Coordinates of C-alpha atoms and ligand atoms in Angstrom, one line a residue:
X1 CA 90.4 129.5 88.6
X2 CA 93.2 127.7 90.1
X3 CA 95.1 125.5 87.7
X4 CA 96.9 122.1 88.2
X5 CA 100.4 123.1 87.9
X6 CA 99.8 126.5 89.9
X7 CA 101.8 127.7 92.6
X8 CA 100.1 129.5 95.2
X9 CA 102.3 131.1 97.7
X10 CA 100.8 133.1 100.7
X11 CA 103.3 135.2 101.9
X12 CA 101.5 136.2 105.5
X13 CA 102.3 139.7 107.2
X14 CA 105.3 139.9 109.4
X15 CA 106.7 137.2 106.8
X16 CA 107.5 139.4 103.9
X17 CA 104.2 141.1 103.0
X18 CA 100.5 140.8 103.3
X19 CA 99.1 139.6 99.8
X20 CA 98.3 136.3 97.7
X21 CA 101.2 135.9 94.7
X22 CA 100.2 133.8 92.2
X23 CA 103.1 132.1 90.0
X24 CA 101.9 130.3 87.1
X25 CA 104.0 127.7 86.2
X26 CA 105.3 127.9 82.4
X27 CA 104.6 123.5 82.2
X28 CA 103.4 121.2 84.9
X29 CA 103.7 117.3 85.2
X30 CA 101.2 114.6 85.6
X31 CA 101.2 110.7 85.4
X32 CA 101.2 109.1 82.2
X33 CA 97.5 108.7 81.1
X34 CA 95.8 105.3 82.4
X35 CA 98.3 105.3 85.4
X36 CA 97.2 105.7 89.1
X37 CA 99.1 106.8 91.9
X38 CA 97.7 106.0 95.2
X39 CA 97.7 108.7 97.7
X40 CA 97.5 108.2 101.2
X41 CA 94.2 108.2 102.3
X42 CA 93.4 105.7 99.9
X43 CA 96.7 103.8 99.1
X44 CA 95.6 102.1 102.5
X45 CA 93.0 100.1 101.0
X46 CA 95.3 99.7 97.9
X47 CA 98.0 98.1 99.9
X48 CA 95.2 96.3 102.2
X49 CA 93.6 94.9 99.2
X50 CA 97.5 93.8 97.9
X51 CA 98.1 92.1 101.3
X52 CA 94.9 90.8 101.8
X53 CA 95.8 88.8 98.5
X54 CA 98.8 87.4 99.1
X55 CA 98.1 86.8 102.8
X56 CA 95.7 83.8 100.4
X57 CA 98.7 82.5 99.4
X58 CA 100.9 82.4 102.0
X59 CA 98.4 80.4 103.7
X60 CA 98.5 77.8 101.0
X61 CA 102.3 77.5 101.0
X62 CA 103.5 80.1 98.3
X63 CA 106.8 81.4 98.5
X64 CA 107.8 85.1 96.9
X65 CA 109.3 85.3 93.1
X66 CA 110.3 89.1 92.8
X67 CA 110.2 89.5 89.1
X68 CA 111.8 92.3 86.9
X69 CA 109.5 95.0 85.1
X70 CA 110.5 94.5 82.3
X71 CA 112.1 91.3 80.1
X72 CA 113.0 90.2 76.5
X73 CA 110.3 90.9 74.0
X74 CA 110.8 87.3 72.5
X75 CA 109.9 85.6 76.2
X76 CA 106.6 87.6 76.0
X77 CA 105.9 86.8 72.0
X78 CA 106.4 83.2 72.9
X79 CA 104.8 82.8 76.3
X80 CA 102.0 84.7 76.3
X81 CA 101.2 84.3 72.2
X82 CA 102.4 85.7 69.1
X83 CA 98.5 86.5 68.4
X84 CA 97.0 87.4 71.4
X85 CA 96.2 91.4 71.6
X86 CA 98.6 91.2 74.8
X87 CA 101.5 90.9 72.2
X88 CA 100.9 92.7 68.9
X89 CA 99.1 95.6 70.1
X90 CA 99.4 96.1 73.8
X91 CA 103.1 96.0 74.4
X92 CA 105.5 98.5 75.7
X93 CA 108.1 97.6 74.3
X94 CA 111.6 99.7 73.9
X95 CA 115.3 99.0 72.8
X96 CA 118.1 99.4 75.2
X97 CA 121.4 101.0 74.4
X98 CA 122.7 98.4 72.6
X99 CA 119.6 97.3 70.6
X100 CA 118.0 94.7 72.4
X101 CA 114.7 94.9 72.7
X102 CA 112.7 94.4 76.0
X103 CA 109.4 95.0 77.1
X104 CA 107.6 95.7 80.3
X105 CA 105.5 92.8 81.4
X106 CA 102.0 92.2 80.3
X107 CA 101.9 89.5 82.7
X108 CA 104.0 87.6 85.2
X109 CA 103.1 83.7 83.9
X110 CA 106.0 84.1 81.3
X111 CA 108.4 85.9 83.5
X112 CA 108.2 83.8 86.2
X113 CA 108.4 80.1 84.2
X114 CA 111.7 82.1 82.8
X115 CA 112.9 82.7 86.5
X116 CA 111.8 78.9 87.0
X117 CA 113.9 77.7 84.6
X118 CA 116.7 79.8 84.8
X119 CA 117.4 79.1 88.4
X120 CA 116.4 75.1 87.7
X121 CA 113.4 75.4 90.1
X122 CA 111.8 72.8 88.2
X123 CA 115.2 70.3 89.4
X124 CA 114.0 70.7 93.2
X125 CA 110.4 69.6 94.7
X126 CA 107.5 69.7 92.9
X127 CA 105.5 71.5 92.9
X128 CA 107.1 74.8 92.5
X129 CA 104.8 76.9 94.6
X130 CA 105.4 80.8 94.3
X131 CA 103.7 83.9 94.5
X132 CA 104.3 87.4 93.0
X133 CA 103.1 91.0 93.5
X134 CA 103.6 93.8 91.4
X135 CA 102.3 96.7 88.2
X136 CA 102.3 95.2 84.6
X137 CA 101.7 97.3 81.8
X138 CA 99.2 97.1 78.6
X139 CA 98.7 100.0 76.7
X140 CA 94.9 99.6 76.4
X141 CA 92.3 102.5 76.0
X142 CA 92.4 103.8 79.5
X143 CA 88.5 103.6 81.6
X144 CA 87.1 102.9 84.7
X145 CA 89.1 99.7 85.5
X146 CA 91.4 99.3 82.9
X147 CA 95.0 101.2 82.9
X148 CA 98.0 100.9 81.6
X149 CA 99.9 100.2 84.8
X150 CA 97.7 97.9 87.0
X151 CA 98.9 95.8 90.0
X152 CA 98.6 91.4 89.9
X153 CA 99.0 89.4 92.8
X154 CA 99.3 85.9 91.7
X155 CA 100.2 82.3 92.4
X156 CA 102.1 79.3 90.0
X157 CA 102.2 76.0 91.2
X158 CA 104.8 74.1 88.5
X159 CA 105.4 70.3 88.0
X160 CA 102.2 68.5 89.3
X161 CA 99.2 67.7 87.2
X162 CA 96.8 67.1 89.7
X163 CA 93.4 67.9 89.7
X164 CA 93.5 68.9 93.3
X165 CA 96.0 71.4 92.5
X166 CA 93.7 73.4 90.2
X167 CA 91.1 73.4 92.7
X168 CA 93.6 74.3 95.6
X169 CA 94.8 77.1 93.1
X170 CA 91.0 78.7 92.6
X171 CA 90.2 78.7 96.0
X172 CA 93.1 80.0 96.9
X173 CA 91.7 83.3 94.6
X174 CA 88.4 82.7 96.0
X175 CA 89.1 82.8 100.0
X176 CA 91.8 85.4 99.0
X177 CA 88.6 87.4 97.9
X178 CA 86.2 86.5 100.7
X179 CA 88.8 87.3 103.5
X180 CA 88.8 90.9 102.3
X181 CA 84.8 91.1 102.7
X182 CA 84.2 90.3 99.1
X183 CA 81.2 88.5 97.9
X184 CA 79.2 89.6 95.2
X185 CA 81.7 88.0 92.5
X186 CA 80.9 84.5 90.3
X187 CA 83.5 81.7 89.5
X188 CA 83.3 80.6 86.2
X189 CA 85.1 77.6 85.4
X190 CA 85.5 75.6 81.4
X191 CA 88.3 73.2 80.5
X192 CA 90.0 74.2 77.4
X193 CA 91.3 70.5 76.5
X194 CA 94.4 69.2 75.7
X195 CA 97.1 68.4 73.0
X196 CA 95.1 64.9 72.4
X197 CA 91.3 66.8 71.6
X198 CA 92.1 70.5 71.1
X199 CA 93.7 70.2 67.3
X200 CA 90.7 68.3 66.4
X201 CA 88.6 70.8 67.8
X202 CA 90.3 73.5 66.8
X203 CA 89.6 72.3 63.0
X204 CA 86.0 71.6 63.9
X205 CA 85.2 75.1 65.2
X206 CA 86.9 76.5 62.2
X207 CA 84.9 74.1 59.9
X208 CA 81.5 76.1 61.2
X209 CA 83.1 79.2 61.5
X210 CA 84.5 79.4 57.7
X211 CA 80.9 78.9 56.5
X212 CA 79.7 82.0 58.4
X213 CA 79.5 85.3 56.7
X214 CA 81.5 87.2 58.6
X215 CA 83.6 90.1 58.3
X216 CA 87.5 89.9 57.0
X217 CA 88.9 90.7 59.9
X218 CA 87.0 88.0 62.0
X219 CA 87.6 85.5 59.4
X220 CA 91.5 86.4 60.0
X221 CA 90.7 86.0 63.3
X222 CA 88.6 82.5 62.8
X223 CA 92.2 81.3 60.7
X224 CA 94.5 82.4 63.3
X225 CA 92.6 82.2 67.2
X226 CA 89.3 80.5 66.3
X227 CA 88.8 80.4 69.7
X228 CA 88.7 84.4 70.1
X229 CA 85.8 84.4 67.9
X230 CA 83.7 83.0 70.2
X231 CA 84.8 85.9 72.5
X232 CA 83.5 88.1 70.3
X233 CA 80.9 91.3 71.8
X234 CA 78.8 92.0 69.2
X235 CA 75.6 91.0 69.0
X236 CA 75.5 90.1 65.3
X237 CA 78.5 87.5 65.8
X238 CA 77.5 86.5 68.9
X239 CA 74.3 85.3 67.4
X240 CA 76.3 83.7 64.1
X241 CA 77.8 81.5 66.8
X242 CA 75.2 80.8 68.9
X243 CA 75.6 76.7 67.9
X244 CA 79.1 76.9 67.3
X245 CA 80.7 73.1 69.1
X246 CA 81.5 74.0 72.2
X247 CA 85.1 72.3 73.5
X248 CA 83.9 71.3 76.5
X249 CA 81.7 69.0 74.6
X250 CA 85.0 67.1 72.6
X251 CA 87.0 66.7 75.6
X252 CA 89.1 63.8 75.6
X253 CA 88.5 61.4 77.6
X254 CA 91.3 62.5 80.5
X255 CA 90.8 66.0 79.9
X256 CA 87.5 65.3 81.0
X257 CA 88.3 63.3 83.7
X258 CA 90.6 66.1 84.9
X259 CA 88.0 68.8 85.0
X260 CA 85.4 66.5 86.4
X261 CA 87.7 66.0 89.3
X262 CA 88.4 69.2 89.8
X263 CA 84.9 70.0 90.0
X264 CA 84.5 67.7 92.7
X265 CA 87.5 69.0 94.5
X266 CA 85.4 72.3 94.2
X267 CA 82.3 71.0 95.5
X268 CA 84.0 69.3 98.8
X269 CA 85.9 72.7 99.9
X270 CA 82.5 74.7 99.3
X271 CA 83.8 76.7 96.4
X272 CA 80.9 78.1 94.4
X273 CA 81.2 77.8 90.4
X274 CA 79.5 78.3 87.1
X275 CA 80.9 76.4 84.2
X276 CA 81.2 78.9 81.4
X277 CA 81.9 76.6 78.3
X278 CA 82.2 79.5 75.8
X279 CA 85.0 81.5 78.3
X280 CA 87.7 82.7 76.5
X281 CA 91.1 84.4 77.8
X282 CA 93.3 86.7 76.6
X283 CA 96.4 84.8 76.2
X284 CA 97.2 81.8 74.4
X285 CA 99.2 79.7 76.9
X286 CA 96.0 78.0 78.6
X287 CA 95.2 74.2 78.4
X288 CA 92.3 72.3 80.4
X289 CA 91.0 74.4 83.4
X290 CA 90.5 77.5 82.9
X291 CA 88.5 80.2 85.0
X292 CA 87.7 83.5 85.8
X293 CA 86.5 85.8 88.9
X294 CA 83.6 88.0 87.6
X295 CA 82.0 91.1 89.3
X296 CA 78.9 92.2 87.9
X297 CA 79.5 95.7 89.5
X298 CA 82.2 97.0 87.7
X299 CA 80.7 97.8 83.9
X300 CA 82.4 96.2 81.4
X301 CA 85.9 95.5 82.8
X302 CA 84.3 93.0 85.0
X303 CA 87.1 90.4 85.3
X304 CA 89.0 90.8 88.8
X305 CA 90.9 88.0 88.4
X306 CA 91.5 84.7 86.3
X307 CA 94.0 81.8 85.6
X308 CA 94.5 78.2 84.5
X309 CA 96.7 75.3 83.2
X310 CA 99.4 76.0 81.1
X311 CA 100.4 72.7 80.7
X312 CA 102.8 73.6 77.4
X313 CA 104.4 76.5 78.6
X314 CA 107.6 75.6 79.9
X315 CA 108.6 73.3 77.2
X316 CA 107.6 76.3 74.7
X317 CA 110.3 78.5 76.8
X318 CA 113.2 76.0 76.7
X319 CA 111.8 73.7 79.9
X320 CA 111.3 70.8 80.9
X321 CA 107.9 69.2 79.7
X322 CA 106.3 70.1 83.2
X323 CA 102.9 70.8 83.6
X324 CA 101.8 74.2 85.3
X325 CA 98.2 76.3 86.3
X326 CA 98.1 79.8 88.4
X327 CA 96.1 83.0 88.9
X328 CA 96.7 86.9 88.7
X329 CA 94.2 88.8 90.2
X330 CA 93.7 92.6 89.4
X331 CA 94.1 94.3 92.5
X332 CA 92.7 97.9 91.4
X333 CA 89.3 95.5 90.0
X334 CA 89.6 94.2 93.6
X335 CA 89.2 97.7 95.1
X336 CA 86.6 98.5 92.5
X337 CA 84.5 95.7 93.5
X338 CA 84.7 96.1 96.8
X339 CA 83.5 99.4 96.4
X340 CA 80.8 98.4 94.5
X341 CA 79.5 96.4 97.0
X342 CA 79.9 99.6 100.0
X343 CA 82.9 97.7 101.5
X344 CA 86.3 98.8 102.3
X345 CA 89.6 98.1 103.2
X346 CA 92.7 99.1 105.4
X347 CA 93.0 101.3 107.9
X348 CA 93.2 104.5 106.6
X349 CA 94.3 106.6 109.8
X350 CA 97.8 107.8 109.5
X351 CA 98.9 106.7 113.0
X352 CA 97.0 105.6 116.5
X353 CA 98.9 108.3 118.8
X354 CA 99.1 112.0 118.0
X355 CA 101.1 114.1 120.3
X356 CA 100.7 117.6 120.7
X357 CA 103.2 119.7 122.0
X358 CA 102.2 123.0 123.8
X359 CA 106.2 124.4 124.1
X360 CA 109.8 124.0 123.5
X361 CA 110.4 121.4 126.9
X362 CA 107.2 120.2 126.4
X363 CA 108.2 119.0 122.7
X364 CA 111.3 117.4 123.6
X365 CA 109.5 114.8 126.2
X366 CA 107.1 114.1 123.8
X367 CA 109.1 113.6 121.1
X368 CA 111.0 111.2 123.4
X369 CA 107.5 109.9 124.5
X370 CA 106.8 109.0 120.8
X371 CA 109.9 107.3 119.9
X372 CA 109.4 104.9 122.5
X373 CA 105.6 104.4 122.2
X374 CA 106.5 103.8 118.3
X375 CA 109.5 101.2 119.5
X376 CA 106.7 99.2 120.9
X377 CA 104.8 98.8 118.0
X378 CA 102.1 101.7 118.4
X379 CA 101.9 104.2 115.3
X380 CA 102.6 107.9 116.5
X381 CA 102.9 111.0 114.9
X382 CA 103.0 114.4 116.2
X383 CA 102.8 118.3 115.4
X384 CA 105.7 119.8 114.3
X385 CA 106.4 123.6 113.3
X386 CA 105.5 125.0 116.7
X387 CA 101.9 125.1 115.6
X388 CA 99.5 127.0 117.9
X389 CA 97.2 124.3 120.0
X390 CA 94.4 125.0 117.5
X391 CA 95.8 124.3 114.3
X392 CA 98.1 121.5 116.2
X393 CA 94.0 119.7 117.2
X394 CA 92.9 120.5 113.8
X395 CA 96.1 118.1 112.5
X396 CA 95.2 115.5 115.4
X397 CA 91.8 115.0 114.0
X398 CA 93.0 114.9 110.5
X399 CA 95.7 112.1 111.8
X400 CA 92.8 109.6 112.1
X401 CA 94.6 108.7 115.5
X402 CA 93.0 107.3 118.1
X403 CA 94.3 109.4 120.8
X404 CA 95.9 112.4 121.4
X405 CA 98.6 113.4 124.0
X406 CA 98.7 117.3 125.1
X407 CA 101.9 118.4 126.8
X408 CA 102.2 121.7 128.5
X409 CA 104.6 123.5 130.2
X410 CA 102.2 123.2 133.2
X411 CA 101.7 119.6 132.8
X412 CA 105.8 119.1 133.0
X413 CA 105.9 120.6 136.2
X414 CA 103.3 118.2 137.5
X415 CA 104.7 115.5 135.6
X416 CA 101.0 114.6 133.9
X417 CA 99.9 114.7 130.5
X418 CA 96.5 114.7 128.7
X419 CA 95.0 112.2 126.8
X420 CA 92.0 112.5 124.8
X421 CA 90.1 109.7 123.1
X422 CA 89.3 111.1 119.9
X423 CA 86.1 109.4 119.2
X424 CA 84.6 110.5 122.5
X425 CA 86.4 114.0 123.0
X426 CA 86.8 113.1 126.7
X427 CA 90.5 114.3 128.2
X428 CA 91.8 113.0 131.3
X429 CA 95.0 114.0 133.3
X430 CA 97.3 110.9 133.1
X431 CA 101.1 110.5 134.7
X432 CA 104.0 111.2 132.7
X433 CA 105.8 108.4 133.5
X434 CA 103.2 106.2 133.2
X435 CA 102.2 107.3 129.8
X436 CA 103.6 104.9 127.3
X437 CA 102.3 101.7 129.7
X438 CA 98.4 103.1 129.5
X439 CA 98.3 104.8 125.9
X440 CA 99.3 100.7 125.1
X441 CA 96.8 99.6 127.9
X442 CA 94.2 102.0 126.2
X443 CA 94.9 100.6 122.8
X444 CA 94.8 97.3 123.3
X445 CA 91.4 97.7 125.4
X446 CA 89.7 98.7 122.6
Ligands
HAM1 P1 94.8 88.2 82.7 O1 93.4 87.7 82.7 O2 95.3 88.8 81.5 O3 95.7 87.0 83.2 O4 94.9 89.3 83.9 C1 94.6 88.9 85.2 C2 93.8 90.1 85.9 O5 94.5 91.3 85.8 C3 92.5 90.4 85.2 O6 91.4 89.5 85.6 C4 92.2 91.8 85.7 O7 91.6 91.8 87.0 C5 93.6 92.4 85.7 N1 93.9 93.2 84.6 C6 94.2 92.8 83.3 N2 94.4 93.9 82.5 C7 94.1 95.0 83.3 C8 94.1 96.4 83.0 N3 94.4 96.9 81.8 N4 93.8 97.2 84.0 C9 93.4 96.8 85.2 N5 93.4 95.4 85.5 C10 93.8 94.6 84.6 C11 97.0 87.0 83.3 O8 97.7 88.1 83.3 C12 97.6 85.7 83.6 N6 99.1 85.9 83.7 C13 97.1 85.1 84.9 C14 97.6 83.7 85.1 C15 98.6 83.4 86.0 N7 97.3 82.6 84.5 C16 98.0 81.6 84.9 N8 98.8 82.1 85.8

């Protein structure tokens, strides 16, 4: 019947006429396809879930990097990997005026190593510890959990190579989760090796894999990424591979110390894990531990967050040799999850104080009233328009707040006001004067 993109305008009597017009607009806008916008109610719990991340790592000594949307094509081609999906088929990528081509970020591991380097972070103390919070952009087929524009916090910690590190690093992800209510999610952890034993077992895996029959584009695949193979969905391939060496098994003999250790380091803070040797990500930049945050209720976009070592990266993108390992965590998959499991986040009540003015003088106090209520710190929005009381409660209730003040003409003259708890419907007769003081008291009583 009524159509996005439709204007309805009421004109009511006394107003210009009596009847329901209907103007159909001739085109009508919406966001791209696989972007959200978050609309208050609910862009409470998305910001709550955003701050409830990066409150994480704040706590663990993470400082801001504000990152631009969008940066050379070549930094993403040679950070995140020339054959990773990510790069050849996911990419916006555009040329400015003058040709150059830039694309908006996948990711914020490449981005911010280039802001390390470029502002010779990597000079000062290490580790570089830094957090960042922001949309990146894949064009993926759009579903429940994966979009084109999603939201990352995340965390790099530059310049040490310490096993404590990586474990400080995944249960930074991990409290970051819990402190929002989540629980239901696994840890998997694997260690992808290093320079010394990842060629050789590179050439291993490929040795099984080129003696399976399997399709063109896999064997592609198997010459390019062997690794991705083993990341492979379908059943049939899945069950090719079943025995295929596993690279957890050819560690060397410090990469294996490393991921031992950091195991231990897990084990002493209480961080539950399950070592997933046959993990794979989605870019190419990872070295020794790597992980991933998994939440069984979300269908098949079930990662909410992962990271690792990227012990080659900044060389790769003009650095020094320095060693590095961080997270990004999806924030909508964080919602989703935590709607999986019943929970919520954020407040979503527009304000704690609703004022309802019942008259001209009544307005002005109590738009005074507000202003100073909101200069201490107390949320407080009111009815404008001249509203009749009615309509004006009707918005109070719809406020969320947690009180409402009623200001009459009559209550000016005796200098009192009403204030109604809104969860009880009780309405007492307070002083004027006095108001601000006990709307606070009443607040922080609560
Ligand atoms: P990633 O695994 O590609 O890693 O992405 C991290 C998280 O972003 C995923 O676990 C998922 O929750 C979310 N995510 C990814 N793609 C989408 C999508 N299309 N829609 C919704 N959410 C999505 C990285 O990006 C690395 N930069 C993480 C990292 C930082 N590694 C080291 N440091």
């Amino acid at each position: 019947m009524f159509r996005r993109g439709m204007i309805i305008r009421l004109d009511l009597p006394g107003h210009g006429g009596g009847n329901w017009t209907i103007v159909t607009k001739t085109s009508s806008f919406s966001a791209p396809k696989g972007v959200p916008d978050y609309i208050p109610p609910d862009s409470a719990e998305f910001a709550a879930v955003r701050d409830g991340l990066v409150r994480a790592a704040h706590l663990a000594g993470y400082g801001l990097l504000e990152l631009p949307i969008f940066e050379d094509t070549a930094l993403f081609a040679r950070g995140v990997g020339e054959s990773t999906d990510v790069v050849t088929k996911e990419m916006w990528t555009f040329e400015d005026r003058s040709g150059n081509s830039f694309s908006l970020r996948p990711e914020l591991t490449a981005g911010a190593m280039r802001a390390v380097i470029e502002h010779n972070l990597d000079r000062g103390q290490l580790p570089v510890k830094i957090y960042y919070s922001g949309p990146c952009f894949r064009y993926e087929r759009p579903q429940a959990g994966r979009y084109r524009q999603f939201n990352q916090v995340g965390i790099e910690a530059i310049g040490v190579d310490d096993p404590a590190l990586d474990a400080e690093v995944i249960s930074v992800a991990d409290q970051g989760y819990r402190a929002l209510g989540l629980t239901g999610f696994r840890l998997e952890v694997t260690s992808l090796g290093d320079e010394t034993c990842r060629p050789q077992y590179r050439e291993l895996l490929q040795d099984f894999l080129f003696k399976l029959p399997l399709d063109e584009e896999t064997q592609r695949r198997a010459r390019i990424n062997p690794l991705r193979v083993l990341d492979d969905k379908r059943p049939e391939v899945r069950e090719l591979t079943a025995d295929a060496p596993l690279m957890i098994d050819h560690l060397s003999e410090s990469a294996k110390a490393h991921f031992d250790q950091v195991l231990g380091h897990l084990d002493a803070m209480g961080v539950a894990y399950v070592v997933n040797p046959r993990m794979v990500r989605g870019l190419d930049y990872y070295t020794k531990t790597t992980f991933e945050f998994v939440h069984d209720g979300l269908g098949a976009q079930s990662g909410i967050g992962g990271g690792g070592r990227y012990d080659g990266l900044m060389a790769e993108l003009g650095g020094q040799p320095l060693s590095g390992i961080g997270f990004g965590l999806g924030v909508e998959r964080t919602m989703l999850a935590l709607r999986a499991e019943g929970k919520s986040a954020g407040d979503p009540a527009r304000c704690q104080v609703f004022g309802v003015p019942l008259g001209d003088a009544a307005k002005q106090r109590l738009v005074a009233l507000g202003s100073q209520l909101r200069a201490a710190g107390v949320r407080v929005d009111l009815a404008y328009g001249g509203r009749g009381v009615k309509g004006a409660m009707k918005a109070a209730d719809k406020s969320g707040a947690r009180f409402t003040l009623v200001l009459g003409d009559r209550d000016l003259a005796e200098n009192t006001i009403g204030l109604k708890d809104m969860s009880t419907g009780d309405q007492r007769q307070i002083p004027l004067d006095e108001a601000a003081r006990l709307v606070q008291e009443a607040l922080v009583s609560e």
